[in-house]
Tab-separated table of N, CA and C in Angstrom:
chain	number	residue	atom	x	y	z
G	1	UNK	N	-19.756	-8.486	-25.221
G	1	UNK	CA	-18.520	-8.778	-24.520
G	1	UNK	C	-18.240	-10.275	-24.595
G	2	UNK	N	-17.203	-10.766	-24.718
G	2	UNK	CA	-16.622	-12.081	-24.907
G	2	UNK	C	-16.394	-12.355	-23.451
G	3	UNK	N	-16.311	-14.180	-23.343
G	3	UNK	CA	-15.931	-14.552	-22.041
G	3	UNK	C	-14.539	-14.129	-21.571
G	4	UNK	N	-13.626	-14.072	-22.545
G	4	UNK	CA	-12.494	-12.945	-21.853
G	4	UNK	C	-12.121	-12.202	-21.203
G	5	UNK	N	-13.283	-11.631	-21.455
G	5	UNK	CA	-13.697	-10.479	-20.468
G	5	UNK	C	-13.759	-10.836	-18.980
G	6	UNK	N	-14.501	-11.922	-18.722
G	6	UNK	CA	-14.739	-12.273	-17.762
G	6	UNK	C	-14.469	-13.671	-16.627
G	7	UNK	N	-12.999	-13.499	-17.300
G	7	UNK	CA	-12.286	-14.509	-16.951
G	7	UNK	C	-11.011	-14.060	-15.798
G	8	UNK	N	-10.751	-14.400	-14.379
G	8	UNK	CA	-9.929	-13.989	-13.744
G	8	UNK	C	-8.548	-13.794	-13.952
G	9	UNK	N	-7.737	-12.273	-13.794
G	9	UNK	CA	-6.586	-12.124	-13.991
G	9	UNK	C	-5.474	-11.690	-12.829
G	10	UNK	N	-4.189	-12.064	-13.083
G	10	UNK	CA	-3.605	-11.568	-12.053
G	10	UNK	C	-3.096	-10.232	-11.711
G	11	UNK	N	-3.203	-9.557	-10.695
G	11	UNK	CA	-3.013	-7.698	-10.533
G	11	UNK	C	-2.332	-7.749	-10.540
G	12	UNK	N	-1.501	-8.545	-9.186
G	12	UNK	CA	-0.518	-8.155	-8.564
G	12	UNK	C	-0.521	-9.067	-7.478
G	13	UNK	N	1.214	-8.978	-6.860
G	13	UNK	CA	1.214	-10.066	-5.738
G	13	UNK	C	2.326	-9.448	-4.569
G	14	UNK	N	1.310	-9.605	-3.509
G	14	UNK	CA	2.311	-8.747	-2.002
G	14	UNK	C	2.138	-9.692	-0.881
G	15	UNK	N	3.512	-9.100	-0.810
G	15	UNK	CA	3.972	-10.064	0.835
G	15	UNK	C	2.938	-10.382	1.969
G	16	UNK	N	2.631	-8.544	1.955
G	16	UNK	CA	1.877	-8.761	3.331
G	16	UNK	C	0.426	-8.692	3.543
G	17	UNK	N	0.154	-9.794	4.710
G	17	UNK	CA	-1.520	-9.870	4.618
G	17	UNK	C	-2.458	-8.501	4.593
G	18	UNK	N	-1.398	-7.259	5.340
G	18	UNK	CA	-2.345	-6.147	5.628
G	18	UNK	C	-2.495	-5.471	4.380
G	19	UNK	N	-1.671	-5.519	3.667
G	19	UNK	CA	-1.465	-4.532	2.322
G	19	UNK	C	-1.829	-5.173	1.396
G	20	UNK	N	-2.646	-6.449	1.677
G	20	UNK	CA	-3.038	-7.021	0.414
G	20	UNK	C	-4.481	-6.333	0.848
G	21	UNK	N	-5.056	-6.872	2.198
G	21	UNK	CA	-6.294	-6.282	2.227
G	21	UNK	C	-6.633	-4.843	2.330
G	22	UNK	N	-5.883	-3.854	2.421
G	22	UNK	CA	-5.856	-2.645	2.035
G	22	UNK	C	-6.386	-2.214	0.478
G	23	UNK	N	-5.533	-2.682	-0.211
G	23	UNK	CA	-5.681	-2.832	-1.766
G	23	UNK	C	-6.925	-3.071	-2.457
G	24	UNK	N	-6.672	-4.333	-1.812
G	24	UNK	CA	-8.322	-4.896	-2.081
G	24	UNK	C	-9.421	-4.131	-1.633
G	25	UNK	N	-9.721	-3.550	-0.388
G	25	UNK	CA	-10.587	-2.506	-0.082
G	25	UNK	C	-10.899	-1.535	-1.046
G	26	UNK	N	-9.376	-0.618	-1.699
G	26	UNK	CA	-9.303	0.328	-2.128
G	26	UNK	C	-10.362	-0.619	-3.616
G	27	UNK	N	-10.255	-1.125	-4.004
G	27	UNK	CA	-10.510	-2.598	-5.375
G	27	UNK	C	-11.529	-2.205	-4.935
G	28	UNK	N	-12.191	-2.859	-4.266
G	28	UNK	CA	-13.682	-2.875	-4.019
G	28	UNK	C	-14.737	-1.650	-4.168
G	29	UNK	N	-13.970	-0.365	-3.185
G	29	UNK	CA	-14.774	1.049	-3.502
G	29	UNK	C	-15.010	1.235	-4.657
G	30	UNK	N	-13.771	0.831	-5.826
G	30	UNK	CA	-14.185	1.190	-7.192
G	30	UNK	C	-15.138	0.300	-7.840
G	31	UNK	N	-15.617	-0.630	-7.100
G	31	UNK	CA	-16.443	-1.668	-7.806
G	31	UNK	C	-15.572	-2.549	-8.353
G	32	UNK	N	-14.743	-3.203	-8.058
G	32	UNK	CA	-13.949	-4.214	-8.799
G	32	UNK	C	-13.790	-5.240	-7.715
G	33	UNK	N	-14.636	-6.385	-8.437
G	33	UNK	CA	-14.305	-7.532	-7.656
G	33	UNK	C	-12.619	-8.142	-7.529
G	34	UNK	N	-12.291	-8.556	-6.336
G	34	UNK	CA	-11.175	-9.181	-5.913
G	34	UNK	C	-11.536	-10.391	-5.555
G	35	UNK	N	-10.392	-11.341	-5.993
G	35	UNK	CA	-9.786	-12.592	-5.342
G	35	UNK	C	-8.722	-12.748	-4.867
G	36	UNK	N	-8.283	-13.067	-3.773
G	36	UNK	CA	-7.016	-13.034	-3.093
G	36	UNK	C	-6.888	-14.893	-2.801
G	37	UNK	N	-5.250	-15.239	-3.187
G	37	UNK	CA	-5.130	-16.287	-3.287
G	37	UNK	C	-3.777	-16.514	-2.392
G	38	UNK	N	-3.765	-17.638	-1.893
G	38	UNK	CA	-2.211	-17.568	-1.026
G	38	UNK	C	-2.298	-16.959	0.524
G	39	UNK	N	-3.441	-16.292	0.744
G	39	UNK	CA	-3.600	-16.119	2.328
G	39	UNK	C	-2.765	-16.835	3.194
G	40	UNK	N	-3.060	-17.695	3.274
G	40	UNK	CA	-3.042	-19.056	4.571
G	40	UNK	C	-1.912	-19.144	4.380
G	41	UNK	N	-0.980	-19.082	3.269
G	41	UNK	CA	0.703	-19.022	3.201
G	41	UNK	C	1.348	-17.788	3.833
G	42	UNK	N	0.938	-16.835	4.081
G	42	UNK	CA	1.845	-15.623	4.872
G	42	UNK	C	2.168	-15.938	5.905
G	43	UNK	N	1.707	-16.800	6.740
G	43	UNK	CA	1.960	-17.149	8.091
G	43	UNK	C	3.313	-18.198	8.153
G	44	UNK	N	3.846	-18.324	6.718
G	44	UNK	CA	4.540	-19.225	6.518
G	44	UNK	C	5.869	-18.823	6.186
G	45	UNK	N	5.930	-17.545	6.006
G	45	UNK	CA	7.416	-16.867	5.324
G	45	UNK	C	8.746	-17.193	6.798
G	46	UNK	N	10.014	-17.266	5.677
G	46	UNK	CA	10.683	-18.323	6.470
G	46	UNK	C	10.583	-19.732	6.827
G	47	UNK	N	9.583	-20.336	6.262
G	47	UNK	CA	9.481	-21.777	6.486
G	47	UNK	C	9.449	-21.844	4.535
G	48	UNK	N	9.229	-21.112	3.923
G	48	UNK	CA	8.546	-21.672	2.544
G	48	UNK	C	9.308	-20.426	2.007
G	49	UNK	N	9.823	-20.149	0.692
G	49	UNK	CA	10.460	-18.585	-0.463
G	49	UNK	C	9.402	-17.887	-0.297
G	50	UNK	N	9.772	-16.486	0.101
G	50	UNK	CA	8.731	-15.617	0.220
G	50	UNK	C	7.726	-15.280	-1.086
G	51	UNK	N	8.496	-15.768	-2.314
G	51	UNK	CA	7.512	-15.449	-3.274
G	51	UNK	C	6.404	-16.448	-3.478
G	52	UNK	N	6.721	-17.392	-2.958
G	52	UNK	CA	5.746	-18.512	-2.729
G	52	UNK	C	4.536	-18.207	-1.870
G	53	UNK	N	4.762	-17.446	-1.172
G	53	UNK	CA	4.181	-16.936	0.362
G	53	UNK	C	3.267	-15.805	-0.310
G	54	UNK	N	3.546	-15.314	-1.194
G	54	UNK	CA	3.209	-14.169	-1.741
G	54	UNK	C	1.198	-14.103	-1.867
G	55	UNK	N	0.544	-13.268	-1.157
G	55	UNK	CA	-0.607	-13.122	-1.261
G	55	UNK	C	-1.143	-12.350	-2.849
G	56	UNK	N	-1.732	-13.053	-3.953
G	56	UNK	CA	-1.662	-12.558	-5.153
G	56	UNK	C	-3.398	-12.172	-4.961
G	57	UNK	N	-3.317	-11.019	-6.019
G	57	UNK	CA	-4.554	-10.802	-6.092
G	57	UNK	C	-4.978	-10.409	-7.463
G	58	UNK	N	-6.378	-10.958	-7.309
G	58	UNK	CA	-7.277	-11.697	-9.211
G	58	UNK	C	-8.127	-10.714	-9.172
G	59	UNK	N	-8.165	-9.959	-10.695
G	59	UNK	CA	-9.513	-9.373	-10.944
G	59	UNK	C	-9.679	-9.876	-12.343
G	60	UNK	N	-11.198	-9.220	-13.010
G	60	UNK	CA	-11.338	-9.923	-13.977
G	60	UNK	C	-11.015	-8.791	-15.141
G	61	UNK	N	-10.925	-9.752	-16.296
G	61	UNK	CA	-9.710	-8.900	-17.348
G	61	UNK	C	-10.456	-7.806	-17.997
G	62	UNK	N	-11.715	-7.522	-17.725
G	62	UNK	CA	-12.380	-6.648	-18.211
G	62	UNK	C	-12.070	-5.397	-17.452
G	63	UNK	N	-11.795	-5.439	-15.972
G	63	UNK	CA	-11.448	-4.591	-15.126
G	63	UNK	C	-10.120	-4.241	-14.558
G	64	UNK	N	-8.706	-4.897	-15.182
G	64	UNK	CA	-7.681	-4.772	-15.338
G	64	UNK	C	-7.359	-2.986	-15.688
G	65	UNK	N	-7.400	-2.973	-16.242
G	65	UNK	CA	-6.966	-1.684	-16.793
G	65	UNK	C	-7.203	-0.376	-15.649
G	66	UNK	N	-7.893	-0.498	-15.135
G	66	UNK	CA	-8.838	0.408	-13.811
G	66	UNK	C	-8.404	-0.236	-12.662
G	67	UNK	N	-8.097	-1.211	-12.774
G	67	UNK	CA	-7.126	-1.909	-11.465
G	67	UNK	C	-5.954	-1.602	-11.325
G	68	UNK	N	-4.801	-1.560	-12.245
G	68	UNK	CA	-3.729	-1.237	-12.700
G	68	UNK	C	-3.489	-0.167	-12.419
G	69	UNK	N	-4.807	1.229	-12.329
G	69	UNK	CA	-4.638	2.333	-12.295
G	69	UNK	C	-4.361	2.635	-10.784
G	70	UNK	N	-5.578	2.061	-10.256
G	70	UNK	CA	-5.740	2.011	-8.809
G	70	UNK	C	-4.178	1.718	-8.037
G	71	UNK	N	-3.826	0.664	-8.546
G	71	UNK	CA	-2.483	-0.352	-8.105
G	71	UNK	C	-1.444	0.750	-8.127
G	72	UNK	N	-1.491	1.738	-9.188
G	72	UNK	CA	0.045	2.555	-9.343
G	72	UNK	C	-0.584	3.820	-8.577
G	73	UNK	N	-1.514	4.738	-8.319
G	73	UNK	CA	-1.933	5.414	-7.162
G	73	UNK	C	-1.634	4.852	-5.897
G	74	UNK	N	-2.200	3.426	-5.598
G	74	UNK	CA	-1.335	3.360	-4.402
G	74	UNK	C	-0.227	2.835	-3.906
G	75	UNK	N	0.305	2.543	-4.958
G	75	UNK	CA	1.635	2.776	-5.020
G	75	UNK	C	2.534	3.856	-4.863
G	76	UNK	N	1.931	4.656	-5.578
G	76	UNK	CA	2.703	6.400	-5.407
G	76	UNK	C	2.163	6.821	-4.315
G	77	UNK	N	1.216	6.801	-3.638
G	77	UNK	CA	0.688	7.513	-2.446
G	77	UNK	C	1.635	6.895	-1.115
G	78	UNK	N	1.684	5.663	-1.061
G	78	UNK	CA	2.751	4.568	-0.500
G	78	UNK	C	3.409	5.142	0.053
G	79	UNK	N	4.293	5.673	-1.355
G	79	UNK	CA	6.448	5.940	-1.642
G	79	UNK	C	6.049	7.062	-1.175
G	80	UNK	N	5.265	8.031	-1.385
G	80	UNK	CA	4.725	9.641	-1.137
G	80	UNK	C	4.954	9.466	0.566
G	81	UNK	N	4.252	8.999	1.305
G	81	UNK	CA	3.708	8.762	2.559
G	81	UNK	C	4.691	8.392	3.141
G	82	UNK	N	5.794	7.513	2.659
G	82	UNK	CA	7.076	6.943	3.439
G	82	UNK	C	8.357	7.784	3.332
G	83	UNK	N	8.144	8.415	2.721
G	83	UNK	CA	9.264	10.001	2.265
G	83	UNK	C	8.891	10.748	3.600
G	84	UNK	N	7.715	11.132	3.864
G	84	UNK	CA	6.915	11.816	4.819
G	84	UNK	C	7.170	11.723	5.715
G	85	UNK	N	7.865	10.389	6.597
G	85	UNK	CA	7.348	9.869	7.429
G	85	UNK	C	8.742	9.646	7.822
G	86	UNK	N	9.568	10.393	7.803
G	86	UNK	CA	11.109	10.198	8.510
G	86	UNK	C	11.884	11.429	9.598
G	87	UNK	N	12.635	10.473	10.363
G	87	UNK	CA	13.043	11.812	11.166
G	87	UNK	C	13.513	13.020	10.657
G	88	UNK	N	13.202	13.881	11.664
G	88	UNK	CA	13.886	14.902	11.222
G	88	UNK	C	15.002	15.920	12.215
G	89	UNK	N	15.529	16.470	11.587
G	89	UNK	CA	16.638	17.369	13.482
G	89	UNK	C	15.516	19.100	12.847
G	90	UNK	N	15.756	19.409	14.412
G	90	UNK	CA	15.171	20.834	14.752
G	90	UNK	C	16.231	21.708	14.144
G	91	UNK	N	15.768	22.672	13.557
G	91	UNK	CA	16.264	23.979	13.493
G	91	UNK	C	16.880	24.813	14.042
G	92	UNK	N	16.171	24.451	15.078
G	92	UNK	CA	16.721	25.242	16.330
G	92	UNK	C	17.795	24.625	17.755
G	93	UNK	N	17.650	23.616	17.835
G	93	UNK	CA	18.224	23.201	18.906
G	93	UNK	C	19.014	21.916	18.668
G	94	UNK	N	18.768	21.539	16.891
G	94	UNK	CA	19.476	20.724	16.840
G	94	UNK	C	19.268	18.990	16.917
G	95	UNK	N	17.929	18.818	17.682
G	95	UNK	CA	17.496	17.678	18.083
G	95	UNK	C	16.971	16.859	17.059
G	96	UNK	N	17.115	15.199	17.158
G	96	UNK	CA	16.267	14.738	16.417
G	96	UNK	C	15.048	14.336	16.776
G	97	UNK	N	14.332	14.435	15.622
G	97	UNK	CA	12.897	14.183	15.889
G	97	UNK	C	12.131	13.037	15.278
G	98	UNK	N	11.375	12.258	15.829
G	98	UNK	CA	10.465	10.916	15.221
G	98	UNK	C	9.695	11.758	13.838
G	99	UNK	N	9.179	10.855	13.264
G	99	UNK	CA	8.328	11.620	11.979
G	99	UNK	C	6.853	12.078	12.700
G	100	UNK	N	6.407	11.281	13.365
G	100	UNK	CA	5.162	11.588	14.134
G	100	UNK	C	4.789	13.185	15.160
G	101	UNK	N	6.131	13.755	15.350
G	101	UNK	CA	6.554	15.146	15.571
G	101	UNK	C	6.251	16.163	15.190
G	102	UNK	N	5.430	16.874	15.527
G	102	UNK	CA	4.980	18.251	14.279
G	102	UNK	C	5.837	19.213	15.322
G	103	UNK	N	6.077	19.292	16.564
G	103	UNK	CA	7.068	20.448	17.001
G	103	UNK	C	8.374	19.300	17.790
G	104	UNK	N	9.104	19.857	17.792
G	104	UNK	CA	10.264	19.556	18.806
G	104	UNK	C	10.363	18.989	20.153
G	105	UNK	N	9.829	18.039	20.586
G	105	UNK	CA	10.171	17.178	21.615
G	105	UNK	C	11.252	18.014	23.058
G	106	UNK	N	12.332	18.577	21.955
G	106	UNK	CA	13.556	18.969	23.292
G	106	UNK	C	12.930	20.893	23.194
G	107	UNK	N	12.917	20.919	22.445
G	107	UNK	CA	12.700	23.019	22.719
G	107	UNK	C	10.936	23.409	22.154
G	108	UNK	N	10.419	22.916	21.663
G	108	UNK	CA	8.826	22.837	21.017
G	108	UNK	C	8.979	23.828	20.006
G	109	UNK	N	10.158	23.540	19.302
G	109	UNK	CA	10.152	24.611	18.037
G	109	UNK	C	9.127	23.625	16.891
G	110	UNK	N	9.164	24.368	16.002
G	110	UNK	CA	8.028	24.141	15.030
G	110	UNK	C	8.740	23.440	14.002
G	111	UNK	N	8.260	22.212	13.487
G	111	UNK	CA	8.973	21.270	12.283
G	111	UNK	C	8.200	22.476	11.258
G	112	UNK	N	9.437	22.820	10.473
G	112	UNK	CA	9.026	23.893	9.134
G	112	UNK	C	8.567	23.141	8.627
G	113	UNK	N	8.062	21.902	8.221
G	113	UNK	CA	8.196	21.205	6.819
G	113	UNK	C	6.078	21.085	7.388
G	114	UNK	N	5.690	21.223	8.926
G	114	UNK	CA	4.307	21.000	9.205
G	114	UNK	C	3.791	22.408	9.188
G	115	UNK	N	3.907	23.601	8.548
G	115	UNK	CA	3.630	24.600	8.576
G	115	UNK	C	2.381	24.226	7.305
C-alpha cells in the first residue's frame, strides 16, 4: 500500500455538532477512523457563513469508499425517518395528529399507517 492510502481525506461536511457526532459513531463501529475539524466554530453560526461553521469530517483515503457508503445509508435512513415522522389526521374523526401518535389523541382510533 502506498502512503496515499494513508493520508487524510475529506467525507463530508455538516452543520450540526450532533449529526456530525452521530456519523462519526456510525464511522467508528465500522472501524474507520474519524477526524472532525471545525467543532469550536458551530457555536458560531450567525456570527461567521454557515459554511465556514461547517463541522467537516476526515477519513483516510484508503477507507473512503466504505465511508461514502456508510455516509449515503445514513443519509437515506435520515430522509426515510423524516417522511415518517409527520402529522397525520385520523380516519375517523378527522383530527390531527403529532407523528409521535400511534392512535388518535381525540377518539383513540388507530393510525393505519402503525398497524
Amino acid at each position: 500500500m502506498s502512503e496515499q492510502s494513508f493520508h487524510w481525506v475529506q467525507l463530508c461536511a455538516i452543520s450540526g455538532f450532533v449529526e456530525a457526532h452521530l456519523l462519526k459513531g456510525q464511522l467508528e463501529q465500522a472501524n474507520i477512523q474519524v477526524r472532525l475539524q471545525g467543532e469550536h466554530l458551530s457555536g458560531a453560526i450567525g456570527e461567521i457563513p454557515a459554511e465556514q461553521a461547517a463541522i467537516k469530517l476526515f477519513v483516510y483515503a484508503i477507507k473512503l469508499p466504505e465511508a461514502q457508503e456508510i455516509l449515503v445509508n445514513y443519509n437515506k435512513s435520515r430522509h426515510h425517518s423524516a417522511a415518517e415522522l409527520s402529522d397525520w389526521l385520523c380516519n375517523h374523526c378527522a383530527e390531527l395528529n403529532g407523528p409521535a401518535f400511534e392512535y388518535c389523541w381525540q377518539c383513540g382510533n388507530k393510525h393505519e399507517q402503525s398497524k
